[in-house]
Short mmCIF file of C-alpha atoms in Angstrom, two decimals:
data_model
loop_
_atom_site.label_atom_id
_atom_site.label_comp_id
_atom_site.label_asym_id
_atom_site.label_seq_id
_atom_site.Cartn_x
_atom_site.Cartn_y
_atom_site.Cartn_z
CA UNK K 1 93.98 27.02 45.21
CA UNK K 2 96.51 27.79 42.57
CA UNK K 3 99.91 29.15 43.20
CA UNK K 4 101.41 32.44 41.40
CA UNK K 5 104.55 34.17 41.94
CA UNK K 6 104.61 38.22 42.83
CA UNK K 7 107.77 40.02 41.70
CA UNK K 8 106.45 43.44 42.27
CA UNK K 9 108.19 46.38 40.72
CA UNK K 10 111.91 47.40 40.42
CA UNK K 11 114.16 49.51 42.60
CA UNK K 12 117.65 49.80 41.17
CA UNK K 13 116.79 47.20 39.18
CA UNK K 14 115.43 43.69 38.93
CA UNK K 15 116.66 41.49 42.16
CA UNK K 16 119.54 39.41 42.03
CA UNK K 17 118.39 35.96 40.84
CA UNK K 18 114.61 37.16 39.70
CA UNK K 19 114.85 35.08 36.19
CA UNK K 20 115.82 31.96 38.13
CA UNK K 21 113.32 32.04 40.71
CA UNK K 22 110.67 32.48 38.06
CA UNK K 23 111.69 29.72 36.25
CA UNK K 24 111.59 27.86 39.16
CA UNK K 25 108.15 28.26 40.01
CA UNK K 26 107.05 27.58 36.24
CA UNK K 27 109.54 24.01 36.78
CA UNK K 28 107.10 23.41 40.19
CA UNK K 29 103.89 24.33 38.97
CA UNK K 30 103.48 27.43 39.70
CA UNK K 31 100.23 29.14 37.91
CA UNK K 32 101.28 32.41 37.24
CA UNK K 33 103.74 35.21 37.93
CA UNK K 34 103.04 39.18 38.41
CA UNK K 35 104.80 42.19 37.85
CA UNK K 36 103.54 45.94 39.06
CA UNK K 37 104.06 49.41 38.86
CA UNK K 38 104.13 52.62 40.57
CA UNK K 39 106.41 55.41 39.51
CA UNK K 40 109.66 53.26 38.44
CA UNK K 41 110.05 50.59 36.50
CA UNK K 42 106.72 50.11 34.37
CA UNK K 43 104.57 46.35 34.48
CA UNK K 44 104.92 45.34 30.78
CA UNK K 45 108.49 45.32 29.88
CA UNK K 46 109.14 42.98 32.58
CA UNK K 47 106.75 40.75 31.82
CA UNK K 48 107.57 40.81 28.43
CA UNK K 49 111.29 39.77 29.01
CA UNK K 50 110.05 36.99 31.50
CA UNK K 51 107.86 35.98 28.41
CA UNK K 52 110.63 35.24 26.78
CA UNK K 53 112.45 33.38 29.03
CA UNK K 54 109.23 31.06 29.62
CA UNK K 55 107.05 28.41 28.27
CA UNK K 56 104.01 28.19 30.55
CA UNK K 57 103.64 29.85 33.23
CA UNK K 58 100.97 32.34 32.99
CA UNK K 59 101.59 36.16 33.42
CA UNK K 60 100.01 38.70 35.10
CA UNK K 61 100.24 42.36 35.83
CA UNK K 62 99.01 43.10 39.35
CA UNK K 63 98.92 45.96 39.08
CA UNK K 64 99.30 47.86 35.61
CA UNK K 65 97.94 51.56 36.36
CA UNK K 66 95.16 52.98 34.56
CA UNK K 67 96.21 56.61 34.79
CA UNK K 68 99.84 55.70 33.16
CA UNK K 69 97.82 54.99 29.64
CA UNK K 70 94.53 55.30 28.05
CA UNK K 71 92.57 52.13 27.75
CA UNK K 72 93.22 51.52 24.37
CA UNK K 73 96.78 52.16 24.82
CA UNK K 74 96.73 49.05 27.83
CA UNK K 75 94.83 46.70 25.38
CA UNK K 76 97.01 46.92 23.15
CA UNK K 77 99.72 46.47 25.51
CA UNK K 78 97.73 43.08 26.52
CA UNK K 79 97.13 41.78 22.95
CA UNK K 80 100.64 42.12 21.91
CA UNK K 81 102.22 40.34 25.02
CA UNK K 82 99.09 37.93 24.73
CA UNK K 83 100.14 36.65 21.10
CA UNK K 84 103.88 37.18 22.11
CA UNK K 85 103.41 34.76 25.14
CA UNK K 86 100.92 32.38 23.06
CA UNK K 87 98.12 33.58 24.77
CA UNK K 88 99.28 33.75 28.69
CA UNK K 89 98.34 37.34 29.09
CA UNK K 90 96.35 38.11 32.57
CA UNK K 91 95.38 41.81 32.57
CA UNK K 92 95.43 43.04 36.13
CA UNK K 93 94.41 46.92 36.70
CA UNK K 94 94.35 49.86 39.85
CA UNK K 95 93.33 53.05 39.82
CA UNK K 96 95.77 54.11 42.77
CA UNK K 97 95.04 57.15 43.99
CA UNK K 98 95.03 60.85 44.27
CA UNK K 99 98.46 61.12 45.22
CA UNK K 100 99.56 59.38 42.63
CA UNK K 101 97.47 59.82 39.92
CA UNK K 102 97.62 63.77 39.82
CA UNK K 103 101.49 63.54 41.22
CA UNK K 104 103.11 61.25 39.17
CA UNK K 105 100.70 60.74 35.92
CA UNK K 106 99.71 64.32 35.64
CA UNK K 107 96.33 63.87 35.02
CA UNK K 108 93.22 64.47 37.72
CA UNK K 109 91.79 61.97 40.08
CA UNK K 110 88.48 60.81 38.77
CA UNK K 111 85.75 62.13 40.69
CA UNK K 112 83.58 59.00 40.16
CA UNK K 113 86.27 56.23 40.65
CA UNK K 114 83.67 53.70 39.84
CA UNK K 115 82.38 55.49 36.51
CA UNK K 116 85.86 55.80 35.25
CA UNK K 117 86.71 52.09 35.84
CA UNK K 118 83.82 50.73 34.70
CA UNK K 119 84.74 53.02 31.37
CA UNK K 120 88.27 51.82 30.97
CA UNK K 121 87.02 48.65 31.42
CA UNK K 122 84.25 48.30 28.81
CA UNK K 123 86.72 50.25 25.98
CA UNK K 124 88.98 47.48 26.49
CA UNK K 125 86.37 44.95 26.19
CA UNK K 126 85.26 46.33 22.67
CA UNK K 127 89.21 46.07 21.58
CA UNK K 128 89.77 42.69 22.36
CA UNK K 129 86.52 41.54 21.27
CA UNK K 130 86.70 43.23 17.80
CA UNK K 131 83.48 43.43 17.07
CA UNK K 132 83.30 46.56 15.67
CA UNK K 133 84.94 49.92 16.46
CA UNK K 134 85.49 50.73 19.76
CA UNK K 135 82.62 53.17 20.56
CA UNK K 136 81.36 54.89 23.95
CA UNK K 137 79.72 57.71 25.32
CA UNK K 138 81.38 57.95 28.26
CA UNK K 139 82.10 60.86 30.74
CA UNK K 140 86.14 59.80 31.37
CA UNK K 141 86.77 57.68 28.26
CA UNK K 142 84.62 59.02 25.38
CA UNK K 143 85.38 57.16 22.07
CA UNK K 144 85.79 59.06 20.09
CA UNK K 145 86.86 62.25 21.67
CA UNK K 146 84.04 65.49 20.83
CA UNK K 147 84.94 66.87 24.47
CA UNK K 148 87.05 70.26 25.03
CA UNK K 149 89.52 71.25 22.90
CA UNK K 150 88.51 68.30 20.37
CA UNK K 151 88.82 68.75 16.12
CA UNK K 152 85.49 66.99 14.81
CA UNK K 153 87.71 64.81 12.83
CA UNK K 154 87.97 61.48 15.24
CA UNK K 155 86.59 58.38 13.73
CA UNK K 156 85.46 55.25 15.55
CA UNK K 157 88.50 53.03 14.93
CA UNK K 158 89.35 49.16 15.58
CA UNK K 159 92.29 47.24 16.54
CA UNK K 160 94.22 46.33 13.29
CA UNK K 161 95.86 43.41 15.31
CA UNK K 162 93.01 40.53 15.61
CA UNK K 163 93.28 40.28 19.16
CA UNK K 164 94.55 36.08 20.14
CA UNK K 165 91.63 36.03 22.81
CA UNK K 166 88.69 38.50 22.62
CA UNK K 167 88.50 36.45 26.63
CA UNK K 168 91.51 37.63 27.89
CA UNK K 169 91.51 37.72 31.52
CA UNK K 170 91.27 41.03 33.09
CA UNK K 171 91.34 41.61 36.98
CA UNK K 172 90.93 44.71 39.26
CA UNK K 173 92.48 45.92 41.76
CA UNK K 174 89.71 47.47 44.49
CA UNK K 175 90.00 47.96 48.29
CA UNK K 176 86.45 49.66 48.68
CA UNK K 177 83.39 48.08 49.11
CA UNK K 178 81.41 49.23 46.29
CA UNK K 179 84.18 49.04 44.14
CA UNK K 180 85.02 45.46 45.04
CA UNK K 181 81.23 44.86 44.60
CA UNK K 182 81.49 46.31 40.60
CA UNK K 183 84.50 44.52 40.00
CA UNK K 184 82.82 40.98 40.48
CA UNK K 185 80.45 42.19 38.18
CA UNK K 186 82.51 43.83 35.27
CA UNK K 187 86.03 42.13 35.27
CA UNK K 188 86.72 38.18 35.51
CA UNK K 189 89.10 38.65 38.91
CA UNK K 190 89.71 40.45 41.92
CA UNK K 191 93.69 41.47 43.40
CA UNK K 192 92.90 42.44 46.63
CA UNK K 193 96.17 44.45 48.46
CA UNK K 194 95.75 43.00 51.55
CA UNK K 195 93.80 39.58 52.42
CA UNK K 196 93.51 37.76 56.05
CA UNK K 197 91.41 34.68 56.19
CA UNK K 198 90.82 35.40 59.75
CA UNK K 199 88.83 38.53 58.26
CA UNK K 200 87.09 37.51 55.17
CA UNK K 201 83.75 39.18 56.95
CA UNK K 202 85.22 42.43 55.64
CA UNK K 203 84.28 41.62 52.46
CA UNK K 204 81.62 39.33 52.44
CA UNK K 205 78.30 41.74 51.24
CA UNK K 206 80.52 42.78 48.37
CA UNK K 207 81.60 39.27 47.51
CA UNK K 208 77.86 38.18 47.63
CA UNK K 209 77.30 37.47 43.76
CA UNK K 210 80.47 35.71 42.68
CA UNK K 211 80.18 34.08 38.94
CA UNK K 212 81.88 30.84 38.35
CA UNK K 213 85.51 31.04 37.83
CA UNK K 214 86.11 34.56 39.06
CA UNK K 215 89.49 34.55 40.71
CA UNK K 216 90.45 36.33 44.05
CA UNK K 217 94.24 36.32 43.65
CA UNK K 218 95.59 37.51 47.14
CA UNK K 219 99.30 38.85 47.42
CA UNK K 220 100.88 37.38 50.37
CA UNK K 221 104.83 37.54 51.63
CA UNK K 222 106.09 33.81 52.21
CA UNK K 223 109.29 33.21 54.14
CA UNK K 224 110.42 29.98 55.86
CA UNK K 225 112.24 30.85 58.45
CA UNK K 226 112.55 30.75 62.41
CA UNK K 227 112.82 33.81 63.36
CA UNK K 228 108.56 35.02 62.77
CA UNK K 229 109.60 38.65 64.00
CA UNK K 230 112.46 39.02 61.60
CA UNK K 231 110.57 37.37 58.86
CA UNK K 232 107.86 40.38 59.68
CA UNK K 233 109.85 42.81 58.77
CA UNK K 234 109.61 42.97 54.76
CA UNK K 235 105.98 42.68 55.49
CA UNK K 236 105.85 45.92 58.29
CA UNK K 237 108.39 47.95 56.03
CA UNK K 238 105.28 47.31 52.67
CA UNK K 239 102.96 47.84 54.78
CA UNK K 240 104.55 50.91 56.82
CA UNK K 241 105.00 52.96 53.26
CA UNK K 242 101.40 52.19 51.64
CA UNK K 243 99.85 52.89 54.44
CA UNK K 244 101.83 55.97 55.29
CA UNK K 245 103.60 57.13 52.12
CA UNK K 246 100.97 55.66 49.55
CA UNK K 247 98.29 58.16 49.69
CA UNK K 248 97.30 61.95 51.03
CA UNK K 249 96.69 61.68 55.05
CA UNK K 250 92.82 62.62 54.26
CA UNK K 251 93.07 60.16 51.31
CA UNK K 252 94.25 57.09 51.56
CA UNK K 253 92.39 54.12 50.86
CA UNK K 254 95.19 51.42 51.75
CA UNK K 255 94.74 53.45 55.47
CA UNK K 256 90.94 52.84 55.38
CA UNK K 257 91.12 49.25 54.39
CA UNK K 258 93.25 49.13 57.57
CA UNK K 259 91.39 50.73 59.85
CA UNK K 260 88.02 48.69 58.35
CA UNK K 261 89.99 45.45 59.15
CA UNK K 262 89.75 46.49 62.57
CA UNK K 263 93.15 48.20 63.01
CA UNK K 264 92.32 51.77 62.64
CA UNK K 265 94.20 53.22 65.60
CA UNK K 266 97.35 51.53 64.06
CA UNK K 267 96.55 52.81 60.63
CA UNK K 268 96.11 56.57 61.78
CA UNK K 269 99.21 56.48 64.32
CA UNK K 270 101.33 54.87 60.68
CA UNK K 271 99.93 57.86 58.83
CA UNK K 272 101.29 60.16 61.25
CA UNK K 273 104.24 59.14 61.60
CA UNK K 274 105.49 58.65 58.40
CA UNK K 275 103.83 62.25 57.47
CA UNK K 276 106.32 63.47 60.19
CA UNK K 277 108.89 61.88 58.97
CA UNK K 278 109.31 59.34 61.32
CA UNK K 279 109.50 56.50 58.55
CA UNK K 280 111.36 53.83 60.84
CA UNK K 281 109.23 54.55 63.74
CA UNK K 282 105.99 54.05 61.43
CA UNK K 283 107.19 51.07 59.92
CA UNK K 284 107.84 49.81 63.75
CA UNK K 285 104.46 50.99 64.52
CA UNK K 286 102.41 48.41 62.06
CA UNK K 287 101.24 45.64 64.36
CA UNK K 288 102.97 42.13 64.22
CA UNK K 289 100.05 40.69 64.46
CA UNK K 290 97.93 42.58 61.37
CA UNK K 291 101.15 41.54 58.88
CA UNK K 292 101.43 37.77 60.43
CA UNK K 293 97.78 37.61 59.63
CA UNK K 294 98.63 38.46 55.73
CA UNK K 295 101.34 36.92 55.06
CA UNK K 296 103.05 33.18 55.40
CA UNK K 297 106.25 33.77 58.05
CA UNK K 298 107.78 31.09 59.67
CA UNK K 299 108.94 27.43 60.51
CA UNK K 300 107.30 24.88 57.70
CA UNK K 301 105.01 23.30 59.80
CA UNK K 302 103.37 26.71 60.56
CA UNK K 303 103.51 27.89 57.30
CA UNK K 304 101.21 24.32 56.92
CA UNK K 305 99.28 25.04 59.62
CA UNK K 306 97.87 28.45 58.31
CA UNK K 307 97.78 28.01 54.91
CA UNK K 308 94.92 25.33 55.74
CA UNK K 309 92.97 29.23 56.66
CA UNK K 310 93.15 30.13 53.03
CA UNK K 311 92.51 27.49 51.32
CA UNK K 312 89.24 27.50 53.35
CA UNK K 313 88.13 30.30 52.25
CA UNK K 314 86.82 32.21 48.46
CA UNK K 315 91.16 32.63 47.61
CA UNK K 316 91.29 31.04 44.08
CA UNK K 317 94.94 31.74 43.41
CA UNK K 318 97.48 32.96 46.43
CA UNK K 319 100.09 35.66 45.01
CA UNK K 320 103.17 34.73 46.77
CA UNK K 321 106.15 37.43 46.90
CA UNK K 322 108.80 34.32 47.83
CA UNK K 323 111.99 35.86 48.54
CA UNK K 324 114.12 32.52 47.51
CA UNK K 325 113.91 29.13 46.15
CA UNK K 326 113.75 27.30 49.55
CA UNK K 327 110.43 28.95 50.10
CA UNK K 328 109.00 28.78 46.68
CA UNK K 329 109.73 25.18 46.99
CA UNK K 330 108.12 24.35 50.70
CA UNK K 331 104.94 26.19 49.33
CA UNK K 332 104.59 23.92 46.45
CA UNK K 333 104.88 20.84 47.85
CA UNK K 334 102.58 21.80 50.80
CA UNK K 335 99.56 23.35 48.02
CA UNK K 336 100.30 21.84 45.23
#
C-alpha cells in the first residue's frame, strides 16, 4: 500500500509550511500528492507550482471538477502538466453535485450522471491517445457540437500537443454504487470520499470485477497525537460541512453514502442542523466513532495498530491529509 499526500484546496491561501511538507513526503517516499477543488482556489495551478518545486513525487488531482471545464479543456490541462512534470500527471475527476454544479459552474446537473461521465471520460481518452480526431456522438459531450444553437461549421479536431502518455492515469471520484461499479470499468482508479476498512461490505458487489493495477486511493486524516477526541475534530468539522453544507437536503450523495455505511440517523440529524443553521451543533453531531473509523487519530502505536485494517483490505494507495511533519514521518516508517 503506497503512501500519497492530500493537500486539499485553499482557504485564504495555501497553509503555512505546505511546500515543505510536500517535499518532505517526496524526501520519505511518499507516492504521490493531491490537490482539489470546489469553488476557491482551482486543482491545477497548485499542482503545477508543486511541479516545480519537485522531482518525483507523483501528482494527482483528487478531485478536479468536471463541470468547471469541458473535457477537452481538462486534457489538455493533464497533458501540459504531464510533459511539464516529466510525465507525473494522475488525472483524478468528480462530478459533485447539484448544488454545486448548477450553483457555482452555471451549467445543469446531468440527468444521467453515469452517461455524462462515461462521455467526459471517453473524449479525454481520444485526446491523449491521438489517434485521430476526437469524435463522439454523445448526448452531454457531442464532438463536434450540431446540438442547439450550433453553426454547421465545427470540424473534428486533434490535440496539436502529442500528448507524453496516451496512458495517463485517470481516476474517478464516485460514492454510488453503480457509479463506483462503471468507474472500475472505464477509468484506471477509484478516490473514494470516505473509506472504513471495518466497512468494505459497502462496496463489495460494485468492486466485484477489479482489473489488475486499478488503484483505490482512500483520503484519510492522520494525526499523532494523544488526545483521539481533539484529534477528531478536523475530521467531524469535514465531515459536518459535506455532509450538511455539500449538497441540497433531498440531494446529497455524501449524506447517502453516510447513511448506507450504516449511520443514517446521524447523517439526516447533520443535514438538519446545518440547514438550520446550527453549523457547530452539526459538526458536534457527526459521531466519534464514524470519523475514528476513517481516519488515523492518535498515539503511534494505535495509529500501527489500525493501519494493519487497511492494508488488509483492496486500498492500493492511502491519501493522507497529514497536518505536520511529525505525522508524515510516523506514517512512513510504519508503511513504508
Amino acid at each position: 500500500m503506497r503512501l500519497g499526500l492530500a493537500l486539499g484546496y485553499w482557504g485564504r491561501g495555501p497553509a503555512p509550511g505546505q511546500l515543505d511538507l510536500v517535499r518532505e513526503a517526496e524526501r520519505l517516499g511518499y507516492h504521490s500528492v493531491w490537490t482539489a477543488e470546489a469553488w476557491g482556489s482551482d486543482a491545477f495551478t497548485p499542482l503545477t507550482w508543486i511541479a516545480a518545486h519537485t522531482s518525483r513525487i507523483g501528482l494527482g488531482t483528487a478531485v478536479a471538477q468536471m463541470a468547471a471545464r469541458t473535457p477537452t479543456a481538462t486534457a489538455m490541462h493533464a497533458l501540459t502538466l504531464d510533459h511539464l512534470s516529466g510525465g507525473r500527471m494522475m488525472l483524478g475527476l468528480g462530478l459533485s453535485g447539484p448544488q454545486v454544479v448548477e450553483g457555482w459552474y452555471g451549467r445543469p446537473f446531468p440527468d444521467s450522471p453515469l452517461t455524462a461521465t462515461r462521455e467526459y471520460v471517453e473524449v479525454i481518452r481520444q485526446v491523449l491517445r491521438r489517434e485521430g480526431p476526437v469524435e463522439l456522438d454523445g448526448r452531454f459531450h457531442a464532438h463536434p457540437y450540431r446540438g442547439e444553437g450550433a453553426s454547421g461549421l465545427g470540424r473534428p479536431l486533434k490535440p496539436i500537443t502529442h500528448p507524453l502518455r496516451p496512458d495517463l492515469p485517470l481516476l474517478l471520484g464516485a460514492e454510488g454504487p453503480r457509479n463506483v461499479a462503471q468507474t472500475t470499468r472505464i477509468a484506471d482508479g477509484w478516490l473514494p470520499l470516505y473509506w472504513s476498512p471495518l466497512r468494505t461490505d459497502a462496496y463489495r458487489e460494485s468492486l466485484t470485477a477489479l482489473r489488475d493495477g486499478f488503484m483505490i486511493a482512500p483520503m484519510a486524516r492522520a494525526q499523532v497525537c494523544d488526545d483521539i477526541a481533539e484529534g477528531l475534530l478536523p475530521v467531524k468539522a469535514m465531515l459536518g460541512f459535506y455532509i450538511g453544507g455539500m449538497g441540497h437536503s433531498t440531494r446529497n450523495f455524501h449524506a447517502d453514502l453516510m447513511a448506507r455505511m450504516g449511520y443514517e440517523p446521524a447523517a439526516r440529524r447533520i443535514q438538519r442542523l446545518f440547514a438550520e443553521g446550527r453549523r457547530d451543533e452539526a459538526v458536534l453531531a457527526v459521531p466519534d466513532a464514524f470519523a475514528d473509523e476513517i481516519s488515523l487519530v492518535g498515539p503511534r502505536e494505535r495509529i500501527a495498530e489500525r493501519l494493519e485494517l487497511w492494508r488488509s483490505g483492496p486500498v492500493t494507495d492511502l491519501l493522507l491529509t497529514a497536518p505536520d511533519p511529525v505525522t508524515l514521518r510516523t506514517l512512513a516508517e510504519l508503511a513504508l
